[in-house]
Coordinates of C-alpha atoms in Angstrom, one line a residue:
X705 CA 12.8 -1.1 24.5
X706 CA 14.4 -1.8 27.9
X707 CA 18.1 -1.7 28.8
X708 CA 18.5 -5.5 28.7
X709 CA 17.5 -5.5 25.1
X710 CA 20.1 -2.8 24.3
X711 CA 22.8 -4.9 26.0
X712 CA 21.7 -7.9 23.9
X713 CA 22.0 -5.8 20.7
X714 CA 25.5 -4.7 21.6
X715 CA 26.5 -8.3 22.2
X716 CA 25.4 -9.7 18.9
X717 CA 28.2 -12.0 17.5
X718 CA 29.4 -11.3 14.0
X719 CA 28.1 -13.6 11.3
X720 CA 30.5 -15.8 9.4
X721 CA 30.9 -14.9 5.7
X722 CA 29.3 -17.2 3.2
X723 CA 30.2 -18.3 -0.3
X724 CA 26.6 -18.3 -1.5
X725 CA 25.2 -15.4 -3.6
X726 CA 21.6 -16.6 -3.5
X727 CA 19.0 -15.0 -1.2
X728 CA 15.5 -15.9 -0.1
X729 CA 13.1 -12.9 0.1
X730 CA 9.9 -13.6 2.1
X731 CA 6.8 -11.7 3.3
X732 CA 6.2 -10.2 -0.1
X733 CA 2.7 -8.7 -0.6
X734 CA 0.9 -11.3 -2.8
X735 CA -0.9 -8.5 -4.6
X736 CA 2.3 -6.5 -5.3
X737 CA 2.2 -5.3 -8.9
X738 CA 5.2 -6.4 -11.0
X739 CA 7.1 -7.9 -8.0
X740 CA 10.2 -8.7 -10.2
X741 CA 10.6 -5.1 -11.1
X742 CA 10.2 -3.9 -7.6
X743 CA 12.7 -6.4 -6.2
X744 CA 15.2 -5.5 -9.0
X745 CA 15.0 -1.8 -8.3
X746 CA 15.6 -2.5 -4.6
X747 CA 18.4 -5.1 -4.8
X748 CA 20.3 -3.7 -7.8
X749 CA 21.3 -0.7 -5.6
X750 CA 23.5 -3.1 -3.6
X751 CA 25.2 -5.0 -6.4
X752 CA 24.8 -6.7 -9.7
X753 CA 21.7 -8.9 -9.7
X754 CA 21.9 -12.0 -12.0
X755 CA 18.3 -13.2 -11.7
X756 CA 15.1 -12.8 -9.7
X757 CA 12.5 -15.6 -9.4
X758 CA 9.1 -14.8 -7.8
X759 CA 7.3 -18.1 -6.9
X760 CA 3.7 -18.4 -8.0
X761 CA 0.8 -20.7 -7.6
X762 CA 0.8 -23.3 -10.3
X763 CA -2.9 -22.9 -11.0
X764 CA -3.7 -19.2 -10.5
X765 CA -0.3 -17.7 -11.1
X766 CA -0.8 -15.6 -8.0
X767 CA 2.3 -14.7 -6.1
X768 CA 3.0 -17.0 -3.1
X769 CA 4.7 -14.2 -1.2
X770 CA 8.3 -15.1 -1.6
X771 CA 11.1 -14.9 -4.2
X772 CA 14.8 -15.8 -4.8
X773 CA 17.4 -13.1 -5.7
X774 CA 20.8 -14.2 -7.1
X775 CA 23.7 -11.8 -7.0
X776 CA 26.9 -12.1 -9.0
X777 CA 29.1 -11.7 -5.9
X778 CA 28.6 -13.3 -2.4
X779 CA 29.7 -10.1 -0.8
X780 CA 26.8 -8.2 -2.4
X781 CA 24.4 -10.8 -1.1
X782 CA 25.7 -10.5 2.4
X783 CA 25.5 -6.7 2.2
X784 CA 21.9 -6.9 1.0
X785 CA 21.0 -8.9 4.1
X786 CA 22.7 -6.4 6.4
X787 CA 21.2 -3.3 4.7
X788 CA 17.9 -4.3 3.2
X789 CA 16.5 -6.8 5.7
X790 CA 13.1 -5.7 7.1
X791 CA 12.9 -2.9 4.5
X792 CA 9.4 -1.6 3.6
X793 CA 8.7 -2.9 0.1
X794 CA 5.4 -0.9 0.3
X795 CA 4.3 1.3 3.3
X796 CA 3.8 -0.8 6.5
X797 CA 5.0 -4.0 4.8
X798 CA 8.5 -5.2 5.5
X799 CA 10.3 -7.9 3.5
X800 CA 12.4 -10.6 5.2
X801 CA 15.7 -11.7 3.7
X802 CA 17.7 -14.8 4.5
X803 CA 20.3 -17.0 2.8
X804 CA 18.7 -19.4 0.3
X805 CA 19.0 -23.1 1.3
X806 CA 19.2 -25.8 -1.3
X807 CA 18.0 -28.4 1.2
X808 CA 14.4 -27.6 2.3
X809 CA 14.2 -30.5 4.7
X810 CA 15.6 -28.5 7.6
X811 CA 13.1 -25.7 7.0
X812 CA 10.2 -28.0 6.6
X813 CA 11.1 -30.0 9.6
X814 CA 11.0 -26.8 11.8
X815 CA 14.2 -27.8 13.6
X816 CA 15.8 -25.2 15.9
X817 CA 12.7 -23.1 15.7
X818 CA 11.1 -21.1 18.5
X819 CA 7.5 -19.7 18.7
X820 CA 7.5 -16.4 20.5
X821 CA 4.3 -14.8 21.7
X822 CA 3.1 -11.9 23.8
X823 CA 5.4 -9.6 21.9
X824 CA 5.0 -5.9 22.6
X825 CA 3.3 -4.1 19.7
X826 CA 6.2 -1.5 19.6
X827 CA 8.8 -4.2 19.1
X828 CA 10.0 -4.5 15.5
X829 CA 11.3 -7.7 13.8
X830 CA 14.8 -6.3 13.8
X831 CA 14.6 -5.6 17.6
X832 CA 13.4 -9.1 18.2
X833 CA 16.2 -10.6 16.1
X834 CA 18.8 -8.5 17.9
X835 CA 17.4 -9.8 21.3
X836 CA 17.9 -13.4 20.3
X837 CA 21.0 -13.1 18.1
X838 CA 23.2 -13.1 21.3
X839 CA 22.7 -16.8 21.5
X840 CA 24.1 -17.6 18.0
X841 CA 23.5 -17.2 14.3
X842 CA 19.8 -16.8 13.3
X843 CA 18.5 -18.4 10.1
X844 CA 15.2 -16.6 10.1
X845 CA 13.2 -14.2 12.3
X846 CA 9.7 -13.0 11.7
X847 CA 6.8 -11.2 13.5
X848 CA 3.4 -11.9 12.1
X849 CA 1.6 -8.8 10.8
X850 CA -2.0 -8.1 9.8
X851 CA -3.1 -6.6 6.5
X852 CA -2.4 -3.1 7.9
X853 CA 1.2 -3.9 8.9
X854 CA 0.4 -4.1 12.6
X855 CA 2.0 -6.7 14.8
X856 CA -0.2 -9.7 15.8
X857 CA 1.8 -10.2 18.9
X858 CA 3.6 -13.4 18.0
X859 CA 6.5 -14.5 15.8
X860 CA 9.2 -17.1 15.1
X861 CA 13.0 -17.3 15.5
X862 CA 14.9 -20.1 13.9
X863 CA 18.6 -20.7 14.8
X864 CA 21.4 -22.2 12.7
X865 CA 22.5 -24.6 15.5
X866 CA 20.7 -26.6 18.1
X867 CA 22.8 -25.4 21.0
X868 CA 21.8 -21.8 20.2
X869 CA 18.1 -22.8 20.1
X870 CA 18.4 -24.5 23.5
X871 CA 20.1 -21.5 25.1
X872 CA 17.6 -19.0 23.6
X873 CA 14.7 -20.6 25.5
X874 CA 16.1 -19.0 28.6
X875 CA 14.4 -15.7 27.3
X876 CA 11.0 -17.2 28.3
X877 CA 9.5 -14.7 30.7
X878 CA 12.1 -11.9 29.9
X879 CA 10.5 -8.5 29.5
X880 CA 11.0 -7.0 26.1
X881 CA 9.4 -3.6 25.6
X882 CA 6.6 -3.6 28.2
X883 CA 5.6 -7.3 28.1
X884 CA 7.2 -10.6 29.2
X885 CA 8.0 -12.9 26.3
X886 CA 6.6 -16.4 26.0
X887 CA 9.2 -18.6 24.3
X888 CA 8.2 -22.1 23.4
X889 CA 9.4 -24.8 21.0
X890 CA 7.8 -24.4 17.6
X891 CA 5.3 -27.1 16.5
X892 CA 4.4 -27.4 12.8
X893 CA 0.8 -26.4 11.8
X894 CA 0.2 -29.8 10.3
X895 CA 1.2 -31.4 13.6
X896 CA -1.0 -29.0 15.6
X897 CA -4.0 -29.7 13.3
X898 CA -3.4 -33.4 13.5
X899 CA -3.4 -33.2 17.3
X900 CA -6.5 -30.9 17.2
X901 CA -8.3 -33.6 15.1
X902 CA -7.6 -36.1 17.9
X903 CA -8.9 -33.8 20.7
X904 CA -11.6 -31.5 19.2
X905 CA -14.8 -31.0 21.1
X906 CA -16.6 -28.6 18.7
X907 CA -19.2 -30.0 16.2
X908 CA -21.0 -28.2 13.4
X909 CA -24.5 -29.4 12.3
X910 CA -26.4 -28.1 9.3
X911 CA -29.6 -28.9 7.4
X912 CA -31.6 -28.6 10.6
X913 CA -35.2 -28.0 9.8
X914 CA -36.3 -24.4 10.2
X915 CA -39.0 -25.2 12.8
X916 CA -36.5 -26.8 15.2
X917 CA -35.9 -25.0 18.5
X918 CA -32.7 -24.8 20.5
X919 CA -34.3 -27.0 23.2
X920 CA -35.0 -29.7 20.6
X921 CA -31.5 -29.6 19.2
X922 CA -30.0 -29.6 22.8
X923 CA -32.1 -32.6 23.8
X924 CA -31.1 -34.6 20.7
X925 CA -27.3 -34.0 20.9
X926 CA -27.3 -34.5 24.7
X927 CA -28.0 -38.2 24.1
X928 CA -24.3 -38.5 23.1
X929 CA -22.8 -36.8 26.1
X930 CA -22.5 -33.7 28.2
X931 CA -22.9 -30.4 26.3
X932 CA -20.9 -27.5 27.5
X933 CA -22.3 -24.9 25.0
X934 CA -24.7 -24.8 22.1
X935 CA -25.7 -22.2 19.5
X936 CA -28.5 -22.6 17.1
X937 CA -29.1 -20.0 14.4
X938 CA -32.2 -18.1 15.4
X939 CA -33.3 -17.3 11.8
X940 CA -32.9 -19.4 8.7
X941 CA -31.8 -17.5 5.6
X942 CA -32.8 -20.5 3.5
X943 CA -35.0 -23.5 4.4
X944 CA -32.7 -24.9 7.2
X945 CA -30.8 -23.9 10.3
X946 CA -27.3 -24.8 11.6
X947 CA -25.9 -25.3 15.1
X948 CA -22.5 -25.2 16.8
X949 CA -22.2 -27.6 19.8
X950 CA -19.3 -27.9 22.3
X951 CA -19.1 -31.2 24.2
X952 CA -17.3 -31.9 27.4
X953 CA -15.1 -34.6 25.8
X954 CA -13.7 -35.5 22.5
X955 CA -15.4 -38.9 22.5
X956 CA -18.8 -37.3 22.8
X957 CA -18.0 -35.2 19.7
X958 CA -16.8 -38.2 17.7
X959 CA -20.0 -40.2 18.7
X960 CA -22.4 -37.5 17.5
X961 CA -20.6 -37.2 14.2
X962 CA -20.6 -41.0 13.6
X963 CA -24.2 -41.4 14.5
X964 CA -25.9 -38.3 13.1
X965 CA -23.9 -37.4 10.0
X966 CA -25.7 -38.3 6.8
X967 CA -28.8 -39.4 8.7
X968 CA -32.5 -38.4 8.9
X969 CA -34.3 -37.8 12.1
X970 CA -36.4 -35.5 14.1
X971 CA -34.0 -32.6 13.5
X972 CA -34.4 -32.7 9.7
X973 CA -37.2 -32.5 7.2
X974 CA -38.3 -35.6 5.4
X975 CA -35.8 -36.6 2.7
X976 CA -33.1 -34.3 4.0
X977 CA -30.0 -35.6 5.6
X978 CA -28.0 -33.9 8.4
X979 CA -24.5 -32.8 7.8
X980 CA -22.4 -33.2 11.0
X981 CA -18.7 -32.6 11.2
X982 CA -15.8 -31.1 13.2
X983 CA -16.3 -27.4 13.6
X984 CA -13.6 -25.5 11.6
X985 CA -12.2 -22.0 11.9
X986 CA -13.1 -19.5 9.2
X987 CA -9.5 -19.5 7.9
X988 CA -9.5 -23.3 7.5
X989 CA -12.8 -23.2 5.6
X990 CA -11.6 -20.4 3.4
X991 CA -8.4 -22.4 2.6
X992 CA -10.5 -25.4 1.5
X993 CA -12.7 -23.2 -0.6
X994 CA -9.7 -21.6 -2.4
X995 CA -8.2 -25.1 -3.1
X996 CA -11.5 -26.1 -4.6
X997 CA -11.6 -23.0 -6.8
X998 CA -8.0 -23.5 -7.9
X999 CA -8.8 -27.0 -8.9
X1000 CA -11.9 -26.0 -10.9
X1001 CA -10.0 -23.2 -12.6
X1002 CA -7.2 -25.5 -13.7
X1003 CA -9.4 -28.3 -14.9
X1004 CA -8.5 -29.3 -18.4
X1005 CA -5.4 -27.0 -18.5
X1006 CA -3.1 -28.9 -16.1
X1007 CA -1.1 -31.8 -17.5
X1008 CA 0.7 -34.6 -15.6
X1009 CA 4.0 -35.7 -17.0
X1010 CA 5.8 -38.9 -15.8
X1011 CA 9.0 -40.7 -16.7
X1012 CA 11.1 -37.5 -16.7
X1013 CA 14.9 -37.7 -16.5
X1014 CA 16.7 -36.7 -13.4
X1015 CA 18.5 -34.0 -15.4
X1016 CA 15.3 -32.1 -16.2
X1017 CA 14.8 -28.6 -14.9
X1018 CA 11.7 -26.4 -14.8
X1019 CA 13.1 -24.4 -17.7
X1020 CA 13.7 -27.5 -19.9
X1021 CA 10.2 -28.8 -19.0
X1022 CA 8.6 -25.5 -20.1
X1023 CA 10.7 -25.4 -23.3
X1024 CA 9.5 -29.0 -24.1
X1025 CA 5.8 -28.1 -23.9
X1026 CA 5.6 -24.5 -24.9
X1027 CA 5.3 -25.5 -28.6
X1028 CA 1.7 -26.4 -27.9
X1029 CA 0.7 -23.1 -26.4
X1030 CA 1.5 -20.6 -23.6
X1031 CA 2.6 -22.3 -20.4
X1032 CA 1.5 -20.4 -17.4
X1033 CA 3.4 -22.5 -14.9
X1034 CA 5.3 -25.8 -14.4
X1035 CA 6.5 -27.7 -11.4
X1036 CA 8.8 -30.7 -10.7
X1037 CA 7.8 -32.7 -7.7
X1038 CA 10.3 -33.6 -5.0
X1039 CA 10.2 -35.6 -1.8
X1040 CA 10.9 -34.3 1.7
X1041 CA 14.6 -34.8 1.2
X1042 CA 14.6 -32.7 -2.0
X1043 CA 15.0 -35.7 -4.3
X1044 CA 13.3 -35.5 -7.7
X1045 CA 10.4 -38.0 -7.9
X1046 CA 10.4 -38.4 -11.7
X1047 CA 7.2 -36.5 -12.5
X1048 CA 5.9 -33.0 -12.8
X1049 CA 3.0 -30.7 -13.9
X1050 CA 2.6 -28.3 -16.8
X1051 CA -0.3 -25.8 -16.7
X1052 CA -1.4 -24.2 -20.0
X1053 CA -3.3 -21.1 -20.6
X1054 CA -6.0 -22.9 -22.6
X1055 CA -7.5 -26.4 -22.6
X1056 CA -6.8 -26.8 -26.3
X1057 CA -3.1 -26.4 -25.7
X1058 CA -3.2 -29.0 -22.9
X1059 CA -5.1 -31.4 -25.2
X1060 CA -2.6 -31.0 -28.0
X1061 CA 0.3 -31.6 -25.6
X1062 CA -1.3 -34.9 -24.4
X1063 CA -2.0 -36.0 -27.9
X1064 CA 1.5 -35.3 -29.2
X1065 CA 3.7 -36.0 -26.2
X1066 CA 2.1 -39.1 -24.6
X1067 CA 4.4 -42.0 -25.4
X1068 CA 7.0 -39.9 -27.1
X1069 CA 10.6 -41.0 -26.5
X1070 CA 12.4 -38.0 -25.1
X1071 CA 14.6 -39.6 -22.3
X1072 CA 15.4 -43.2 -21.5
X1073 CA 11.7 -44.0 -21.2
X1074 CA 8.7 -42.8 -23.2
X1075 CA 6.8 -40.0 -21.6
X1076 CA 3.5 -40.6 -19.9
X1077 CA 1.3 -37.5 -20.4
X1078 CA -2.3 -37.2 -19.2
X1079 CA -4.7 -34.8 -17.6
X1080 CA -3.7 -33.9 -14.0
X1081 CA -6.3 -35.2 -11.5
X1082 CA -6.8 -34.8 -7.8
X1083 CA -5.5 -37.8 -5.9
X1084 CA -8.9 -39.1 -4.8
X1085 CA -10.3 -38.6 -8.2
X1086 CA -7.4 -40.4 -9.8
X1087 CA -7.7 -43.4 -7.5
X1088 CA -11.4 -43.5 -8.3
X1089 CA -10.7 -43.6 -12.0
X1090 CA -8.0 -46.3 -11.6
X1091 CA -10.3 -48.4 -9.5
X1092 CA -13.0 -48.2 -12.1
X1093 CA -10.5 -49.1 -14.9
X1094 CA -9.3 -52.2 -12.9
X1095 CA -12.9 -53.4 -12.3
X1096 CA -13.6 -53.0 -16.0
X1097 CA -10.4 -54.9 -16.9
X1098 CA -11.3 -57.8 -14.5
X1099 CA -14.7 -58.1 -16.0
X1100 CA -13.2 -58.2 -19.5
X1101 CA -10.7 -60.8 -18.5
X1102 CA -13.4 -63.0 -17.1
X1103 CA -15.2 -62.9 -20.4
X1104 CA -11.8 -63.4 -22.1
X1105 CA -11.1 -66.6 -20.1
X1106 CA -14.6 -68.0 -20.8
X1107 CA -14.0 -67.7 -24.6
X1108 CA -10.6 -69.5 -24.6
X1109 CA -10.3 -73.0 -26.1
X1110 CA -7.8 -75.5 -24.9
X1111 CA -6.7 -78.1 -27.4
X1112 CA -4.8 -81.5 -27.0
X1113 CA -1.1 -81.0 -26.4
X1114 CA -1.9 -78.1 -24.0
X1115 CA -1.8 -75.5 -26.8
X1116 CA -4.0 -72.4 -26.8
X1117 CA -6.0 -72.3 -30.0
X1118 CA -8.3 -69.9 -31.6
X1119 CA -11.2 -67.8 -30.2
X1120 CA -14.6 -68.5 -31.6
X1121 CA -14.9 -64.9 -32.6
X1122 CA -11.7 -64.8 -34.5
X1123 CA -11.4 -65.6 -38.3
X1124 CA -10.0 -69.0 -39.1
X1125 CA -6.7 -67.6 -40.4
X1126 CA -5.9 -65.7 -37.3
X1127 CA -4.1 -68.1 -34.9
X1128 CA -2.8 -67.1 -31.5
X1129 CA 0.6 -65.2 -31.5
X1130 CA 3.6 -66.7 -29.7
X1131 CA 2.6 -65.4 -26.3
X1132 CA -0.4 -67.7 -26.4
X1133 CA 1.8 -70.8 -26.9
X1134 CA 2.6 -72.7 -23.8
X1135 CA 6.0 -74.0 -22.8
X1136 CA 9.3 -73.5 -24.7
X1137 CA 8.6 -72.3 -28.2
X1138 CA 10.0 -74.6 -30.9
X1139 CA 11.4 -73.3 -34.2
X1140 CA 8.9 -72.0 -36.7
X1141 CA 9.7 -73.1 -40.3
X1142 CA 9.3 -70.0 -42.3
X1143 CA 11.6 -67.8 -44.4
X1144 CA 13.5 -64.9 -42.7
X1145 CA 11.4 -61.8 -42.2
X1146 CA 12.3 -58.2 -43.0
X1147 CA 12.8 -55.9 -40.1
X1148 CA 10.6 -52.8 -40.0
X1149 CA 11.4 -49.8 -37.9
X1150 CA 8.8 -48.2 -35.7
X1151 CA 8.3 -44.4 -35.7
X1152 CA 9.9 -42.3 -33.0
X1153 CA 7.2 -42.5 -30.3
X1154 CA 7.5 -46.2 -30.0
X1155 CA 9.5 -47.9 -27.3
X1156 CA 13.2 -48.4 -28.4
X1157 CA 12.8 -52.2 -27.7
X1158 CA 10.1 -52.2 -30.4
X1159 CA 12.2 -50.5 -33.1
X1160 CA 13.0 -53.7 -34.9
X1161 CA 10.2 -56.3 -35.2
X1162 CA 10.2 -59.6 -37.2
X1163 CA 7.2 -59.6 -39.5
X1164 CA 5.4 -62.4 -41.4
X1165 CA 6.1 -63.0 -45.1
X1166 CA 3.7 -62.2 -47.9
X1167 CA 1.7 -65.3 -47.4
X1168 CA 1.0 -64.4 -43.8
X1169 CA -2.7 -65.3 -44.3
X1170 CA -1.8 -68.9 -44.4
X1171 CA -1.7 -70.6 -41.0
X1172 CA 1.9 -71.1 -39.8
X1173 CA 3.1 -74.5 -38.8
X1174 CA 2.4 -75.5 -35.3
X1175 CA 5.0 -74.9 -32.6
X1176 CA 6.5 -78.0 -31.1
X1177 CA 6.6 -78.7 -27.4
X1178 CA 9.0 -81.1 -25.7
X1179 CA 6.6 -81.9 -22.9
X1180 CA 3.1 -80.9 -21.6
X1181 CA 3.0 -77.7 -19.7
X1182 CA 0.5 -75.9 -17.5
X1183 CA -1.8 -73.4 -19.2
X1184 CA -1.0 -69.8 -18.5
X1185 CA -2.2 -68.6 -15.1
X1186 CA -5.2 -66.3 -15.2
X1187 CA -5.1 -62.7 -14.3
X1188 CA -8.8 -62.2 -13.5
X1189 CA -8.0 -60.7 -10.1
X1190 CA -5.9 -57.9 -11.8
X1191 CA -2.2 -57.7 -12.6
X1192 CA 0.6 -55.7 -11.0
X1193 CA 4.3 -55.4 -10.9
X1194 CA 4.3 -57.2 -7.6
X1195 CA 2.3 -60.1 -9.0
X1196 CA 4.6 -60.3 -12.1
X1197 CA 7.7 -60.4 -9.9
X1198 CA 6.5 -63.7 -8.5
X1199 CA 6.2 -65.3 -12.0
X1200 CA 8.7 -66.9 -14.3
X1201 CA 9.5 -64.9 -17.5
X1202 CA 7.2 -67.3 -19.6
X1203 CA 4.4 -66.8 -17.1
X1204 CA 4.9 -63.0 -17.2
X1205 CA 4.6 -63.1 -21.0
X1206 CA 1.5 -65.2 -20.8
X1207 CA -0.2 -63.0 -18.2
X1208 CA 0.6 -59.8 -20.0
X1209 CA -0.3 -61.3 -23.4
X1210 CA -3.7 -62.3 -22.2
X1211 CA -4.5 -58.9 -20.8
X1212 CA -3.0 -57.1 -23.8
X1213 CA -5.0 -59.2 -26.3
X1214 CA -8.2 -58.5 -24.5
X1215 CA -7.7 -54.8 -24.6
X1216 CA -6.3 -54.6 -28.2
X1217 CA -9.2 -56.8 -29.5
X1218 CA -11.6 -54.1 -28.5
X1219 CA -9.7 -51.5 -30.5
X1220 CA -8.6 -53.5 -33.6
X1221 CA -10.1 -57.1 -33.6
X1222 CA -8.8 -58.0 -37.1
X1223 CA -5.1 -57.4 -36.2
X1224 CA -5.2 -58.0 -32.4
X1225 CA -3.0 -61.1 -32.5
X1226 CA -0.2 -59.5 -34.5
X1227 CA -0.3 -56.2 -32.6
X1228 CA -0.2 -58.1 -29.2
X1229 CA 2.9 -59.9 -30.2
X1230 CA 4.5 -56.6 -31.2
X1231 CA 3.6 -54.8 -28.0
X1232 CA 4.9 -57.6 -25.9
X1233 CA 8.4 -56.6 -27.0
X1234 CA 8.1 -53.5 -24.8
X1235 CA 9.4 -53.3 -21.2
X1236 CA 7.1 -54.7 -18.5
X1237 CA 6.6 -51.3 -16.9
X1238 CA 5.6 -49.8 -20.2
X1239 CA 3.1 -52.6 -20.9
X1240 CA 1.5 -52.0 -17.5
X1241 CA 1.2 -48.3 -18.4
X1242 CA -0.5 -49.2 -21.7
X1243 CA -2.9 -51.5 -19.8
X1244 CA -3.9 -48.7 -17.4
X1245 CA -4.2 -45.9 -19.9
X1246 CA -6.7 -46.3 -22.8
X1247 CA -5.3 -43.3 -24.7
X1248 CA -1.8 -44.7 -24.6
X1249 CA -3.1 -48.1 -25.7
X1250 CA -4.8 -46.6 -28.7
X1251 CA -1.6 -44.6 -29.6
X1252 CA 0.5 -47.8 -29.5
X1253 CA -2.1 -49.7 -31.5
X1254 CA -2.1 -47.0 -34.2
X1255 CA 1.7 -47.0 -34.4
X1256 CA 1.7 -50.8 -34.8
X1257 CA -0.9 -50.6 -37.5
X1258 CA 1.2 -48.1 -39.4
X1259 CA 4.2 -50.5 -39.3
X1260 CA 2.1 -53.3 -40.5
X1261 CA 0.7 -51.2 -43.4
X1262 CA 4.3 -50.1 -44.3
X1263 CA 5.4 -53.7 -44.3
X1264 CA 2.5 -54.9 -46.5
X1265 CA 3.1 -52.0 -49.0
X1266 CA 6.8 -53.0 -49.2
X1267 CA 5.9 -56.5 -50.0
X1268 CA 3.4 -55.6 -52.8

């Protein structure tokens, strides 16, 4: 370390005391056995530790390499940073300690962060921090290490204030140890990858027939532009070869992908299609493979929970679901600003526990709205399922509209498939509903899982098999607008309340008629008392629909037994 660095170390300004007693501990070995015990043994020497939380992958329960340590006194937390930062938790593996921040937006945005490379291998993280600390308080400092604890020659320094970050860039070119530092503004990996996707020139081609030569491959890809370099696997371990091609320009690379990917030609065997895509680094491919493995391992065990209250915590969520089996992990989803998004995930140890949780908790009234609980799905898979459901619903609605009968007076009548006694419920009547001459009905309470708006429902008298008297209409009205093109909250917002009831009623009746044809009219009228958002959830989720229908049937049976 040179004299300039020593002078910088002597000029380090004192850090202002903090009221927080919570610390972030990073760079933990992901395979460290019993990390909670190891951290407690280390930090408890400084002061009384209240809690330690090691963050883990929601699917595999593997440590993510960081944790949070909460002290009873802020002074103990400050002393832990001063004395334990960059301590070896295991040989050749240092931990990094910083103050815990409740607002992750600053850290995620990468503000006031510098990327430092060409770091001398003899420079430690503490020495790098001391070199930069002369410009102001440092939030985080890190030198990247390999698996053996050796420096990779680059690191990151993040400042608390922008003015310190600007001044510290003056160290670009300064010699630290035996090498001049390169200090640049930090750019997030996602931004770098997005930029690389716009400028890549490397292309990977597989499923090339084993008899193809490098000259044949070169001649074929050269049709799309100048080739700077090409590699074709000399021997095929299977029945095909692969190639790596570097083009002179990004446009050439994009052209060969768009033209050759998923195609058959002179480079492939008959019936075999080429796979052509952007060439990826090994680390990028391994990351995608791990994500796929994690998804496969958690299939059937991961549960999606929606309509959670803002007051929910991870501990409360786990307590809510652990009655069905061992919960390996749970997570509450937040946006970039740290605001709760109203949903989360619970991962169980077994598929049977997850199935029981979905069966018992879906539609259950815990907070202001009934919970929506279902199998967690990958985003593209979920969109595919929803699209298929919407297409099915549209087809059913088209058949539904073809069966409808329109009678004089603009009243919706019976369906040919319905028994003569089963007239349309009120939602099928058009225009203002006139008084119905019938004795007052008893009110029956739904069981707990039903929506609170459905708790008290007017029912028909004992002679409900007799057709009720017709509703009166002051003047002719338009028939309900069709919903053959699908229905959404946006479409409903454009309708009047009566049109909303008509549209939702048509769709509900079509779905309920498949589950319980004999009581579809009654059940539809009951479910229409729910909130619009809950009705849309019922229309999208077949399991939730069946649960609501079963609850309504139970109420009807109870009412009939009370009458007789």
